[in-house]
């Protein structure tokens, strides 16, 4: 990342107020040249002022060396240059000081005032010196030459450094602005990259949750029925061979159906179906239940209830309202809620009477699975079905993702009720 301002000064490591050692060396060189110039110009100044030559030289050295601090105190440098203008000293210091002042961050009114003072001072001194030279006979030109020489000299010593300094200052400010914008853009890009990584991590978490939910819904119900049938098969194997054969056939059918659904799901994962794409965008979380290919629908609900009845559950299905077609994710969610609720009955209330209700309404579809108290309250199924505690969580996630409402809890009669309402569109 680029550095600006104080960070840039620290990074470059110049002495005192200089940002770079090269700048310090350049200013010291200018100060030395200016001191030598003023020292040389101090000799005639000492003669005109009637002071010792050594004093004039020392005065010139001290005045010229002020140019060293031009970056730190440009106003002081310009004021010293204006002050020694009547002594015809410090021409280099005046030019360089005015350039530094114009390139600085000082207000324009201060720059204009000091530039005007230096212009007027140079104009007056030049006017007096040229007029004195003409009076002595050194110049034989007309009277028009005095103002012309004064104006031309003052403008020549003031306007070029002033304009150049203003241009350099404006360009420097532009570069600093562009550098700050680049830094800001780099920070924004870094922030966007961090947010993208967070969104990707969120998407991976959502996809893992979706896959776990799908695996649970597909496997838990089929395997639960297989375990129930296997337990019944073990109980009647010797007493009723024909019933044992029927249970064995049902176990095989359940296994094949579970394998078929797993194969379809794995095919979706390998091909990068819509579920994976939806998980990569937070705003599309409501489509996480969508799958590629054929998924369960409400037309298969009667078959689902029949499978539970074949496993020994006393279950009743009632449908209210006129059946109609819904969005695939709505039908899949409704089917999965009923499927998981029946699976929980097999696990936790084996032998309990169960009622499944499905209501087609104008703008929504509602479902309810309610079971009574099991024959032996507080006991688990005779098949010993395990429970991971994820069924109700998965149902709630599916329903809420579609903007629906999910409620579950025990009933007063000792049973359990699962209810869900899903918007039809």
Coordinates of C-alpha atoms in Angstrom, one line a residue:
X1 CA 0.0 0.0 0.0
X2 CA 1.3 3.5 -0.8
X3 CA 2.1 6.0 2.0
X4 CA 1.0 9.6 2.3
X5 CA 1.4 12.5 4.7
X6 CA 3.2 11.8 8.0
X7 CA 3.5 8.1 7.1
X8 CA 5.3 9.1 3.9
X9 CA 7.7 11.4 5.9
X10 CA 8.4 8.7 8.4
X11 CA 8.9 6.1 5.6
X12 CA 11.5 8.2 3.8
X13 CA 13.4 9.2 7.0
X14 CA 14.7 12.7 6.2
X15 CA 16.4 14.8 8.9
X16 CA 14.3 17.4 10.8
X17 CA 11.5 18.8 8.6
X18 CA 12.9 17.4 5.3
X19 CA 11.0 14.4 3.9
X20 CA 14.2 13.1 2.2
X21 CA 17.9 13.5 2.6
X22 CA 18.2 14.6 -1.0
X23 CA 15.9 17.5 -0.2
X24 CA 18.0 18.5 2.8
X25 CA 21.2 18.4 0.7
X26 CA 19.6 20.5 -2.0
X27 CA 18.4 23.2 0.4
X28 CA 21.8 23.4 2.1
X29 CA 23.4 23.7 -1.3
X30 CA 21.0 26.6 -2.2
X31 CA 21.7 28.2 1.1
X32 CA 25.4 28.0 0.5
X33 CA 25.1 29.5 -2.9
X34 CA 22.8 32.3 -1.6
X35 CA 25.2 33.0 1.3
X36 CA 28.1 33.4 -1.2
X37 CA 26.1 35.6 -3.4
X38 CA 25.0 37.9 -0.6
X39 CA 28.5 37.9 0.8
X40 CA 29.9 39.1 -2.6
X41 CA 27.0 41.7 -2.8
X42 CA 27.8 42.8 0.7
X43 CA 31.1 44.4 -0.4
X44 CA 29.5 47.2 -2.4
X45 CA 26.7 47.5 0.1
X46 CA 29.3 48.1 2.9
X47 CA 30.9 50.8 0.7
X48 CA 27.6 52.5 0.1
X49 CA 26.5 52.3 3.7
X50 CA 29.8 53.4 5.1
X51 CA 30.4 50.3 7.2
X52 CA 33.3 47.9 7.4
X53 CA 33.6 45.4 4.5
X54 CA 33.7 42.5 7.0
X55 CA 30.4 43.6 8.5
X56 CA 28.8 43.8 5.0
X57 CA 30.1 40.3 4.2
X58 CA 28.9 38.8 7.5
X59 CA 25.6 40.5 7.0
X60 CA 25.3 39.0 3.5
X61 CA 26.3 35.5 4.7
X62 CA 23.7 35.6 7.5
X63 CA 21.0 36.9 5.2
X64 CA 21.7 34.5 2.4
X65 CA 21.8 31.5 4.6
X66 CA 18.2 32.0 5.5
X67 CA 17.3 30.2 2.3
X68 CA 18.1 26.9 4.0
X69 CA 14.8 27.1 5.9
X70 CA 12.7 27.8 2.9
X71 CA 10.6 24.6 3.2
X72 CA 9.9 25.2 6.9
X73 CA 9.3 28.9 7.0
X74 CA 8.8 30.2 3.4
X75 CA 7.2 33.5 4.7
X76 CA 10.3 34.3 6.7
X77 CA 12.5 33.7 3.6
X78 CA 10.4 36.0 1.4
X79 CA 10.3 38.7 4.1
X80 CA 14.1 38.6 4.5
X81 CA 14.5 38.8 0.7
X82 CA 12.2 41.9 0.6
X83 CA 14.1 43.5 3.5
X84 CA 17.5 43.2 1.8
X85 CA 16.2 44.3 -1.7
X86 CA 17.2 48.0 -1.1
X87 CA 20.8 46.7 -0.5
X88 CA 20.7 45.0 -3.9
X89 CA 21.3 41.6 -2.3
X90 CA 19.6 38.2 -2.3
X91 CA 18.3 37.9 -5.8
X92 CA 18.5 34.1 -5.7
X93 CA 16.9 34.0 -2.3
X94 CA 14.0 36.2 -3.6
X95 CA 13.4 34.0 -6.6
X96 CA 13.6 30.7 -4.8
X97 CA 11.7 31.9 -1.7
X98 CA 8.9 33.2 -3.8
X99 CA 8.7 29.9 -5.7
X100 CA 8.6 27.9 -2.5
X101 CA 5.9 30.2 -1.1
X102 CA 3.7 29.8 -4.1
X103 CA 4.1 26.0 -4.1
X104 CA 3.2 25.8 -0.4
X105 CA -0.2 25.1 1.2
X106 CA -0.5 28.7 2.5
X107 CA -3.7 30.7 1.7
X108 CA -3.7 32.5 -1.6
X109 CA -4.2 35.9 0.0
X110 CA -0.9 35.6 1.9
X111 CA 1.0 34.4 -1.2
X112 CA -0.5 37.3 -3.2
X113 CA 0.3 39.9 -0.5
X114 CA 3.9 38.8 -0.2
X115 CA 4.4 38.5 -4.0
X116 CA 3.0 42.1 -4.3
X117 CA 5.3 43.4 -1.7
X118 CA 8.3 41.8 -3.4
X119 CA 7.1 43.2 -6.8
X120 CA 6.8 46.7 -5.4
X121 CA 10.1 46.5 -3.6
X122 CA 12.0 45.3 -6.7
X123 CA 10.2 47.9 -8.8
X124 CA 11.2 50.8 -6.5
X125 CA 14.8 49.7 -6.1
X126 CA 15.2 49.1 -9.8
X127 CA 13.6 52.5 -10.6
X128 CA 16.0 54.3 -8.3
X129 CA 19.1 52.5 -9.4
X130 CA 18.3 53.0 -13.1
X131 CA 17.5 56.7 -12.6
X132 CA 20.7 57.1 -10.6
X133 CA 22.7 55.4 -13.4
X134 CA 21.2 57.8 -16.0
X135 CA 21.9 60.8 -13.8
X136 CA 25.5 59.7 -13.6
X137 CA 25.7 59.4 -17.3
X138 CA 26.2 55.6 -17.3
X139 CA 23.0 55.3 -19.4
X140 CA 22.2 57.7 -22.3
X141 CA 18.7 56.4 -23.1
X142 CA 15.6 58.5 -22.9
X143 CA 13.4 59.0 -19.9
X144 CA 11.0 56.2 -21.0
X145 CA 13.7 53.6 -20.2
X146 CA 13.5 54.1 -16.5
X147 CA 9.9 52.9 -15.9
X148 CA 10.3 50.3 -18.6
X149 CA 13.4 48.8 -17.0
X150 CA 11.9 49.0 -13.6
X151 CA 8.6 47.2 -14.6
X152 CA 10.4 44.6 -16.8
X153 CA 12.9 43.7 -14.1
X154 CA 10.4 43.5 -11.3
X155 CA 8.0 41.4 -13.4
X156 CA 10.9 39.2 -14.5
X157 CA 12.1 38.5 -11.0
X158 CA 8.6 38.0 -9.6
X159 CA 6.2 36.5 -12.1
X160 CA 8.1 33.4 -13.3
X161 CA 8.8 32.0 -9.9
X162 CA 5.3 32.8 -8.7
X163 CA 3.6 31.1 -11.6
X164 CA 6.0 28.1 -11.6
X165 CA 5.4 27.7 -7.9
X166 CA 1.6 27.8 -8.2
X167 CA 1.8 25.2 -11.0
X168 CA 4.1 22.9 -9.0
X169 CA 1.9 23.3 -5.9
X170 CA -1.3 22.5 -7.8
X171 CA 0.4 19.4 -9.4
X172 CA 1.7 18.2 -6.0
X173 CA -1.8 18.6 -4.5
X174 CA -3.3 16.7 -7.4
X175 CA -0.8 13.9 -7.0
X176 CA -1.4 13.7 -3.3
X177 CA -5.2 13.6 -3.9
X178 CA -4.7 10.8 -6.5
X179 CA -2.5 8.9 -4.0
X180 CA -5.1 9.2 -1.3
X181 CA -7.8 8.0 -3.7
X182 CA -5.6 5.1 -4.6
X183 CA -5.1 4.3 -0.9
X184 CA -8.8 4.6 -0.3
X185 CA -9.6 2.4 -3.3
X186 CA -7.1 -0.2 -2.1
X187 CA -8.6 -0.2 1.4
X188 CA -12.1 -0.6 -0.2
X189 CA -10.9 -3.4 -2.3
X190 CA -9.4 -5.1 0.7
X191 CA -12.6 -4.7 2.6
X192 CA -14.6 -6.1 -0.3
X193 CA -12.2 -9.0 -0.5
X194 CA -12.8 -9.7 3.2
X195 CA -16.5 -9.4 2.8
X196 CA -16.4 -11.7 -0.2
X197 CA -14.5 -14.2 1.9
X198 CA -17.1 -13.9 4.6
X199 CA -19.9 -14.4 2.1
X200 CA -18.1 -17.4 0.6
X201 CA -17.7 -18.9 4.1
X202 CA -21.4 -18.1 4.8
X203 CA -22.3 -19.8 1.5
X204 CA -20.2 -22.9 2.4
X205 CA -21.9 -23.1 5.8
X206 CA -25.3 -22.7 4.3
X207 CA -24.6 -25.4 1.7
X208 CA -23.3 -27.8 4.4
X209 CA -26.5 -27.1 6.4
X210 CA -28.6 -27.7 3.3
X211 CA -26.9 -30.9 2.4
X212 CA -27.1 -32.2 6.0
X213 CA -30.8 -31.3 6.0
X214 CA -31.4 -33.1 2.7
X215 CA -29.5 -36.2 3.8
X216 CA -31.4 -36.3 7.0
X217 CA -34.8 -36.0 5.3
X218 CA -33.9 -38.6 2.6
X219 CA -32.2 -41.1 4.9
X220 CA -34.0 -40.8 8.2
X221 CA -37.5 -41.6 7.0
X222 CA -36.6 -44.5 4.8
X223 CA -34.2 -46.0 7.2
X224 CA -36.6 -45.6 10.1
X225 CA -39.3 -47.5 8.2
X226 CA -36.7 -50.2 7.3
X227 CA -35.8 -50.5 11.0
X228 CA -39.5 -50.8 12.0
X229 CA -40.1 -53.4 9.3
X230 CA -36.9 -55.3 10.3
X231 CA -38.1 -55.4 13.9
X232 CA -41.5 -56.6 12.8
X233 CA -39.8 -59.2 10.6
X234 CA -37.8 -60.5 13.5
X235 CA -40.9 -60.7 15.7
X236 CA -43.0 -62.7 13.2
X237 CA -40.4 -64.6 11.3
X238 CA -41.3 -67.9 12.9
X239 CA -45.0 -67.3 13.8
X240 CA -46.2 -65.9 10.4
X241 CA -43.8 -66.6 7.5
X242 CA -46.1 -64.9 5.0
X243 CA -46.1 -61.7 7.0
X244 CA -42.4 -61.9 7.4
X245 CA -42.0 -62.2 3.6
X246 CA -44.2 -59.1 3.1
X247 CA -42.1 -57.2 5.6
X248 CA -38.9 -58.3 3.9
X249 CA -40.3 -57.0 0.6
X250 CA -41.2 -53.7 2.2
X251 CA -37.7 -53.5 3.6
X252 CA -36.2 -54.0 0.2
X253 CA -38.5 -51.4 -1.3
X254 CA -37.6 -48.9 1.3
X255 CA -33.9 -49.5 0.7
X256 CA -34.2 -49.1 -3.0
X257 CA -36.2 -45.9 -2.6
X258 CA -33.6 -44.5 -0.2
X259 CA -30.8 -45.4 -2.6
X260 CA -32.7 -43.7 -5.5
X261 CA -33.2 -40.5 -3.6
X262 CA -29.6 -40.5 -2.5
X263 CA -28.4 -41.1 -6.0
X264 CA -30.5 -38.1 -7.3
X265 CA -29.1 -35.9 -4.6
X266 CA -25.5 -36.9 -5.3
X267 CA -26.1 -36.3 -9.0
X268 CA -27.3 -32.7 -8.2
X269 CA -24.2 -32.1 -6.1
X270 CA -21.8 -33.4 -8.8
X271 CA -23.5 -31.3 -11.5
X272 CA -23.6 -28.1 -9.4
X273 CA -27.3 -27.7 -9.3
X274 CA -29.4 -24.7 -8.5
X275 CA -29.1 -25.4 -4.8
X276 CA -25.4 -24.8 -4.8
X277 CA -25.8 -21.6 -6.8
X278 CA -28.4 -20.3 -4.5
X279 CA -26.3 -20.8 -1.5
X280 CA -23.6 -18.6 -2.9
X281 CA -25.8 -15.5 -2.6
X282 CA -27.3 -14.4 0.7
X283 CA -30.4 -12.8 -0.9
X284 CA -31.3 -16.2 -2.5
X285 CA -31.5 -18.1 0.8
X286 CA -35.2 -18.8 0.2
X287 CA -34.2 -21.0 -2.7
X288 CA -31.9 -23.3 -0.8
X289 CA -34.5 -26.0 -0.8
X290 CA -34.6 -26.1 -4.6
X291 CA -33.1 -29.1 -6.3
X292 CA -32.2 -30.2 -9.8
X293 CA -34.4 -32.9 -11.3
X294 CA -37.6 -34.4 -9.9
X295 CA -38.2 -33.9 -6.2
X296 CA -41.0 -35.0 -3.8
X297 CA -44.4 -33.4 -4.3
X298 CA -47.8 -33.4 -2.6
X299 CA -49.1 -36.0 -5.0
X300 CA -46.8 -38.5 -3.2
X301 CA -48.2 -37.6 0.2
X302 CA -50.8 -40.4 0.2
X303 CA -48.1 -42.9 -0.7
X304 CA -46.0 -41.6 2.1
X305 CA -48.8 -42.0 4.6
X306 CA -49.4 -45.5 3.2
X307 CA -45.8 -46.5 3.9
X308 CA -46.2 -45.5 7.5
X309 CA -49.4 -47.4 7.8
X310 CA -47.7 -50.5 6.3
X311 CA -45.1 -50.2 9.0
X312 CA -47.8 -50.6 11.7
X313 CA -48.7 -47.0 12.4
X314 CA -52.3 -46.1 12.8
X315 CA -52.4 -43.0 10.6
X316 CA -55.2 -41.0 9.0
X317 CA -54.8 -38.4 6.2
X318 CA -57.4 -35.6 5.6
X319 CA -57.2 -33.0 2.9
X320 CA -59.2 -29.8 2.9
X321 CA -59.6 -27.4 0.0
X322 CA -59.1 -27.8 -3.7
X323 CA -55.7 -29.2 -4.6
X324 CA -53.6 -27.2 -7.1
X325 CA -50.1 -26.8 -8.3
X326 CA -47.5 -25.0 -6.2
X327 CA -44.0 -23.9 -6.7
X328 CA -41.6 -26.9 -6.5
X329 CA -39.9 -25.6 -3.4
X330 CA -43.3 -25.2 -1.7
X331 CA -44.4 -28.7 -2.4
X332 CA -41.0 -30.2 -1.5
X333 CA -41.0 -28.3 1.9
X334 CA -44.6 -29.4 2.7
X335 CA -43.8 -33.0 1.8
X336 CA -40.6 -33.0 3.9
X337 CA -42.4 -31.5 6.9
X338 CA -45.0 -34.3 6.9
X339 CA -42.3 -36.9 6.2
X340 CA -40.1 -35.8 9.1
X341 CA -43.0 -35.5 11.4
X342 CA -44.0 -39.1 10.6
X343 CA -40.4 -40.2 11.1
X344 CA -40.4 -38.6 14.6
X345 CA -43.6 -40.6 15.4
X346 CA -41.9 -43.8 14.5
X347 CA -38.9 -42.9 16.7
X348 CA -40.6 -41.4 19.7
X349 CA -44.2 -42.6 19.8
X350 CA -44.3 -46.0 18.2
X351 CA -47.9 -47.3 18.1
X352 CA -49.5 -43.9 18.7
X353 CA -52.5 -43.0 16.6
X354 CA -51.5 -40.2 14.2
X355 CA -53.5 -37.8 12.1
X356 CA -52.1 -35.9 9.1
X357 CA -54.0 -32.8 7.9
X358 CA -53.4 -30.8 4.7
X359 CA -55.3 -27.6 3.9
X360 CA -55.2 -25.8 0.6
X361 CA -56.0 -22.2 1.2
X362 CA -56.2 -19.1 -1.0
X363 CA -52.7 -17.7 -0.4
X364 CA -51.1 -20.5 1.6
X365 CA -50.9 -24.2 2.3
X366 CA -51.1 -25.5 5.9
X367 CA -50.1 -28.9 7.2
X368 CA -50.4 -30.5 10.7
X369 CA -49.2 -33.8 12.0
X370 CA -50.5 -34.7 15.4
X371 CA -50.1 -38.0 17.3
X372 CA -51.6 -39.2 20.5
X373 CA -49.8 -40.6 23.5
X374 CA -47.8 -43.8 22.8
X375 CA -49.1 -47.0 24.3
X376 CA -46.3 -46.9 26.9
X377 CA -45.7 -43.3 27.8
X378 CA -42.1 -42.2 28.0
X379 CA -40.7 -45.4 26.3
X380 CA -38.9 -45.4 23.0
X381 CA -39.8 -47.5 20.0
X382 CA -39.3 -51.2 20.3
X383 CA -37.0 -50.9 17.3
X384 CA -34.6 -48.7 19.3
X385 CA -34.4 -45.9 16.6
X386 CA -31.7 -43.3 17.4
X387 CA -32.5 -39.6 17.3
X388 CA -30.0 -36.8 16.5
X389 CA -32.3 -33.9 17.5
X390 CA -32.1 -32.3 14.0
X391 CA -35.5 -33.1 12.6
X392 CA -37.5 -30.2 14.1
X393 CA -34.6 -27.8 13.4
X394 CA -34.5 -28.8 9.8
X395 CA -38.3 -28.4 9.4
X396 CA -38.2 -25.0 10.9
X397 CA -35.3 -23.9 8.6
X398 CA -37.2 -25.1 5.5
X399 CA -40.4 -23.4 6.4
X400 CA -38.8 -20.1 7.6
X401 CA -36.7 -19.9 4.4
X402 CA -39.9 -19.7 2.4
X403 CA -41.4 -17.0 4.7
X404 CA -43.7 -19.4 6.5
X405 CA -44.5 -20.2 10.1
X406 CA -43.6 -23.3 12.0
X407 CA -44.9 -24.4 15.4
X408 CA -44.2 -27.6 17.3
X409 CA -44.8 -28.9 20.8
X410 CA -46.5 -31.4 23.1
X411 CA -50.3 -31.6 23.4
X412 CA -52.4 -31.8 26.5
X413 CA -53.2 -35.5 25.8
X414 CA -49.5 -36.4 26.0
X415 CA -48.9 -36.5 22.3
X416 CA -47.0 -34.2 20.0
X417 CA -48.1 -31.7 17.3
X418 CA -46.2 -30.2 14.3
X419 CA -47.9 -27.4 12.4
X420 CA -46.6 -25.3 9.5
X421 CA -48.0 -22.7 7.2
X422 CA -46.2 -21.8 3.9
X423 CA -47.2 -19.0 1.5
X424 CA -48.4 -20.4 -1.8
X425 CA -46.3 -18.0 -3.9

